Short mmCIF file of C-alpha atoms in Angstrom, two decimals:
data_model
loop_
_atom_site.label_atom_id
_atom_site.label_comp_id
_atom_site.label_asym_id
_atom_site.label_seq_id
_atom_site.Cartn_x
_atom_site.Cartn_y
_atom_site.Cartn_z
CA MET A 173 0.00 0.00 0.00
CA LYS A 174 1.46 3.30 -1.07
CA THR A 175 0.94 5.95 1.57
CA ASN A 176 1.68 9.64 1.25
CA ASP A 177 2.33 11.27 4.62
CA VAL A 178 2.84 14.81 3.45
CA ILE A 179 1.50 16.31 6.68
CA LEU A 180 3.99 14.37 8.81
CA GLN A 181 6.89 15.26 6.52
CA THR A 182 6.03 18.97 6.36
CA THR A 183 5.54 19.12 10.14
CA THR A 184 8.85 17.35 10.65
CA LYS A 185 10.68 19.87 8.46
CA VAL A 186 9.58 22.66 10.83
CA VAL A 187 9.59 20.82 14.16
CA PHE A 188 13.04 19.30 13.65
CA PHE A 189 14.72 22.71 13.85
CA ILE A 190 12.68 23.73 16.90
CA ILE A 191 13.72 20.55 18.76
CA PHE A 192 17.33 20.93 17.63
CA LEU A 193 17.54 24.58 18.75
CA PHE A 194 15.95 23.63 22.07
CA SER A 195 18.53 20.87 22.54
CA ILE A 196 21.34 23.35 21.83
CA HIS A 197 19.78 25.74 24.35
CA ILE A 198 19.53 23.02 26.99
CA PHE A 199 23.12 22.00 26.31
CA PHE A 200 24.51 25.51 26.78
CA ALA A 201 22.21 26.40 29.70
CA GLY A 202 23.33 23.36 31.68
CA HIS A 203 25.75 25.28 33.87
CA TYR A 204 23.25 27.61 35.52
CA SER A 205 19.87 25.92 35.00
CA PRO A 206 18.52 22.39 34.52
CA GLY A 207 19.89 20.57 31.50
CA GLY A 208 23.35 19.70 30.33
CA GLY A 209 25.05 17.35 27.94
CA PHE A 210 22.93 14.27 28.59
CA VAL A 211 19.51 15.85 28.15
CA GLY A 212 20.71 17.89 25.18
CA GLY A 213 22.09 14.77 23.52
CA LEU A 214 18.89 12.84 24.10
CA LEU A 215 16.85 15.71 22.66
CA THR A 216 19.05 15.84 19.55
CA THR A 217 18.52 12.08 19.28
CA GLY A 218 14.78 12.73 19.49
CA ALA A 219 15.01 15.20 16.62
CA ILE A 220 16.90 12.71 14.45
CA VAL A 221 14.42 9.97 15.41
CA LEU A 222 11.63 12.24 14.21
CA LEU A 223 13.47 12.56 10.88
CA LEU A 224 13.82 8.77 10.76
CA LEU A 225 10.08 8.38 11.39
CA ALA A 226 9.02 10.85 8.72
CA PHE A 227 11.58 9.79 6.11
CA ASP A 228 13.43 6.53 5.67
CA LEU A 229 16.82 5.35 6.81
CA LYS A 230 18.63 6.00 3.52
CA THR A 231 17.41 9.59 3.18
CA VAL A 232 18.48 10.44 6.71
CA GLN A 233 21.89 8.85 6.18
CA LYS A 234 22.27 10.96 3.04
CA ALA A 235 21.11 14.12 4.80
CA LEU A 236 23.29 13.58 7.90
CA PRO A 237 26.42 11.90 6.56
CA PHE A 238 28.04 11.28 9.95
CA ASN A 239 29.51 8.06 11.18
CA PHE A 240 27.86 7.93 14.58
CA THR A 241 30.27 5.30 15.90
CA ILE A 242 33.19 7.63 15.21
CA MET A 243 31.16 10.44 16.84
CA THR A 244 31.03 8.37 20.04
CA GLY A 245 34.79 7.96 19.88
CA ILE A 246 35.36 11.70 19.38
CA GLY A 247 33.13 12.41 22.37
CA LEU A 248 35.08 10.00 24.58
CA LEU A 249 38.34 11.59 23.38
CA LEU A 250 37.05 15.08 24.25
CA ALA A 251 35.99 14.01 27.75
CA LEU A 252 39.21 12.13 28.41
CA GLY A 253 41.31 14.95 26.96
CA THR A 254 39.66 17.50 29.24
CA ALA A 255 40.22 15.26 32.22
CA SER A 256 43.83 14.44 31.45
CA GLY A 257 44.77 17.89 30.18
CA SER A 258 44.79 19.15 33.75
CA ILE A 259 47.78 17.03 34.73
CA PHE A 260 49.98 19.05 32.35
CA PHE A 261 49.38 22.14 34.53
CA ASP A 262 50.60 20.46 37.72
CA VAL A 263 47.13 20.05 39.22
CA PRO A 264 45.26 16.83 40.02
CA PHE A 265 43.39 14.79 37.44
CA PHE A 266 40.00 16.26 36.43
CA THR A 267 40.73 19.75 37.78
CA HIS A 268 38.69 22.27 35.79
CA ALA A 269 39.57 25.88 35.11
CA PHE A 270 37.50 28.87 34.12
CA SER A 271 38.08 32.50 33.32
CA HIS A 272 36.28 35.55 31.98
CA PHE A 273 36.93 36.54 28.39
CA ASN A 274 35.85 39.52 26.33
CA LEU A 275 34.38 37.94 23.23
CA PRO A 276 33.60 40.27 20.30
CA LEU A 277 29.90 39.44 19.96
CA PHE A 278 28.87 38.23 23.41
CA GLY A 279 30.67 40.75 25.60
CA GLU A 280 32.14 39.43 28.83
CA THR A 281 31.60 35.70 28.99
CA SER A 282 32.83 33.15 31.49
CA LEU A 283 34.24 30.12 29.71
CA HIS A 284 34.69 26.88 31.63
CA THR A 285 36.53 23.71 30.62
CA ALA A 286 33.58 21.72 31.99
CA MET A 287 31.82 22.81 28.80
CA ILE A 288 34.29 20.76 26.72
CA PHE A 289 33.62 17.74 28.96
CA ASP A 290 29.90 18.35 28.48
CA ALA A 291 30.39 18.46 24.71
CA GLY A 292 32.06 15.06 25.00
CA VAL A 293 29.07 13.70 26.93
CA TYR A 294 26.75 15.20 24.30
CA LEU A 295 28.60 13.55 21.41
CA VAL A 296 28.75 10.18 23.20
CA VAL A 297 25.03 10.22 23.97
CA VAL A 298 24.04 11.21 20.42
CA GLY A 299 26.40 8.72 18.82
CA ALA A 300 25.47 5.78 21.03
CA ALA A 301 21.70 6.36 20.90
CA ILE A 302 21.58 6.90 17.13
CA THR A 303 23.78 3.85 16.55
CA MET A 304 21.39 1.72 18.64
CA ILE A 305 18.29 3.05 16.91
CA GLN A 306 19.71 2.69 13.41
CA THR A 307 20.99 -0.81 14.13
CA ILE A 308 17.71 -2.03 15.56
CA GLY A 309 15.48 -0.09 13.16
CA GLY A 310 17.12 -1.04 9.90
CA ASP A 311 16.26 -4.62 9.03
CA THR A 312 19.50 -5.65 7.30
CA MET B 167 -5.20 32.27 44.27
CA ILE B 168 -3.41 29.27 45.75
CA THR B 169 -6.70 27.48 46.39
CA PHE B 170 -7.67 28.15 42.76
CA ILE B 171 -4.43 26.48 41.59
CA TRP B 172 -5.09 23.52 43.88
CA ILE B 173 -8.63 23.16 42.49
CA CYS B 174 -7.21 23.20 38.94
CA LEU B 175 -4.67 20.55 39.92
CA VAL B 176 -7.39 18.31 41.34
CA LEU B 177 -9.46 18.75 38.17
CA VAL B 178 -6.46 17.86 36.00
CA ILE B 179 -5.83 14.74 38.08
CA LEU B 180 -9.50 13.77 37.86
CA SER B 181 -9.43 14.06 34.07
CA MET B 182 -6.25 12.00 34.10
CA MET B 183 -8.20 9.32 35.98
CA GLY B 184 -10.83 9.34 33.22
CA LEU B 185 -8.13 9.01 30.57
CA LEU B 186 -6.54 6.16 32.54
CA TYR B 187 -9.90 4.38 32.47
CA ARG B 188 -9.81 4.74 28.66
CA VAL B 189 -6.26 3.38 28.58
CA PHE B 190 -7.15 0.34 30.66
CA CYS B 191 -10.55 -0.47 29.13
CA GLY B 192 -10.20 0.99 25.65
CA PRO B 193 -11.87 -1.29 23.12
CA SER B 194 -9.24 -0.70 20.42
CA ILE B 195 -5.56 0.22 20.23
CA PRO B 196 -6.07 3.75 18.76
CA ASP B 197 -8.35 4.57 21.71
CA ARG B 198 -5.56 3.77 24.15
CA LEU B 199 -3.06 5.69 22.00
CA ILE B 200 -5.14 8.87 21.94
CA ALA B 201 -5.76 8.52 25.67
CA LEU B 202 -2.01 8.27 26.26
CA ASP B 203 -1.43 11.39 24.12
CA ALA B 204 -4.03 13.28 26.16
CA ILE B 205 -2.40 12.03 29.36
CA GLY B 206 0.79 13.67 28.09
CA VAL B 207 -1.09 16.97 27.77
CA MET B 208 -2.49 16.49 31.29
CA ILE B 209 1.03 15.92 32.64
CA ILE B 210 2.13 19.15 30.94
CA SER B 211 -0.71 21.06 32.63
CA ALA B 212 0.05 19.48 36.00
CA THR B 213 3.72 20.44 35.64
CA ALA B 214 2.78 24.04 34.84
CA LEU B 215 0.43 24.22 37.85
CA LEU B 216 3.07 22.68 40.11
CA SER B 217 5.65 25.19 38.91
CA ILE B 218 3.24 27.95 39.95
CA LEU B 219 2.71 26.26 43.33
CA PHE B 220 6.42 25.81 43.97
CA ALA B 221 7.16 29.34 42.63
CA THR B 222 10.05 28.13 40.47
CA ARG B 223 11.05 28.72 36.84
CA PHE B 224 12.98 25.49 36.44
CA PHE B 225 10.01 23.41 35.33
CA ILE B 226 9.41 25.45 32.18
CA GLU B 227 11.95 23.47 30.16
CA VAL B 228 10.43 20.22 31.46
CA ILE B 229 7.10 21.26 29.93
CA LEU B 230 8.62 21.69 26.47
CA LEU B 231 10.54 18.43 26.92
CA ILE B 232 7.39 16.45 27.79
CA ALA B 233 5.59 17.97 24.80
CA ILE B 234 8.37 16.92 22.40
CA ILE B 235 8.69 13.40 23.84
CA SER B 236 4.91 12.91 23.78
CA PHE B 237 4.75 14.05 20.15
CA ILE B 238 7.52 11.70 19.03
CA GLY B 239 5.99 8.81 20.98
CA THR B 240 2.55 9.33 19.49
CA VAL B 241 3.94 9.62 15.95
CA SER B 242 5.98 6.43 16.30
CA PHE B 243 3.08 4.47 17.80
CA SER B 244 0.68 5.59 15.09
CA LYS B 245 3.22 4.74 12.40
CA PHE B 246 3.56 1.27 13.93
CA ILE B 247 -0.21 0.84 13.89
CA GLU B 248 -0.51 2.07 10.32
CA LYS B 249 2.45 0.40 8.62
CA GLY B 250 3.68 -2.28 11.01
CA GLU B 251 7.24 -0.92 10.98
CA ILE B 252 8.52 2.23 12.61
CA ILE B 253 11.71 2.98 10.67
CA GLU B 254 11.69 2.05 7.02
CA ARG B 255 14.85 1.22 5.17
CA ASP B 256 14.04 2.63 1.74
CA ARG B 257 10.76 4.33 1.05
CA THR B 258 11.11 4.84 -2.69
CA SER B 259 11.76 1.21 -3.63
CA LYS B 260 8.36 -0.07 -2.42
#
């Protein structure tokens, strides 16, 4: 039976960006309000799952040509690099540092190395969850 | 004002009870699915009322999160009911 879900596909084209922007917001707001890398990663996974529901596996793999297994590895490298980078500055393992910088567009911003660790968590969560869903969802 | 919020919360929970009856005793699968979707809306309203009661802003993101998760869940369930598979491999070849 040939079905034509044009409503679902058109809704997905709008809603995907709303969910993705919200996940980016939750990821960056994690330091001062609820959220963080894990919830942001799961929400990005939700957005990609919505794409997978509205379109098929091949179209999504063509639209997002990432190797999600390698993305998991990059995330682990980021987290481990942040943790082990501190021992080069003569401080214990996992010591974080932060400072205030004057960025050109944002004004005075406090940048923290915990953000890089959070980005690692984000990449690991997105990579692992999408790998699971694609592996289970695609029937050979 | 606080009593008004409490009354609203009780009404929301009562309507959630009615929807739970439809989930348990629904004659068909789509009935249960629509009842679950409406329960998601009820949870959103209860979260908003609770955030007023607790006088906190931190539940606002939870509301949006529940809405997104409920939408994705309903879409995937209805696609399973309609087509029998949730994620297709290649849509054009069929």
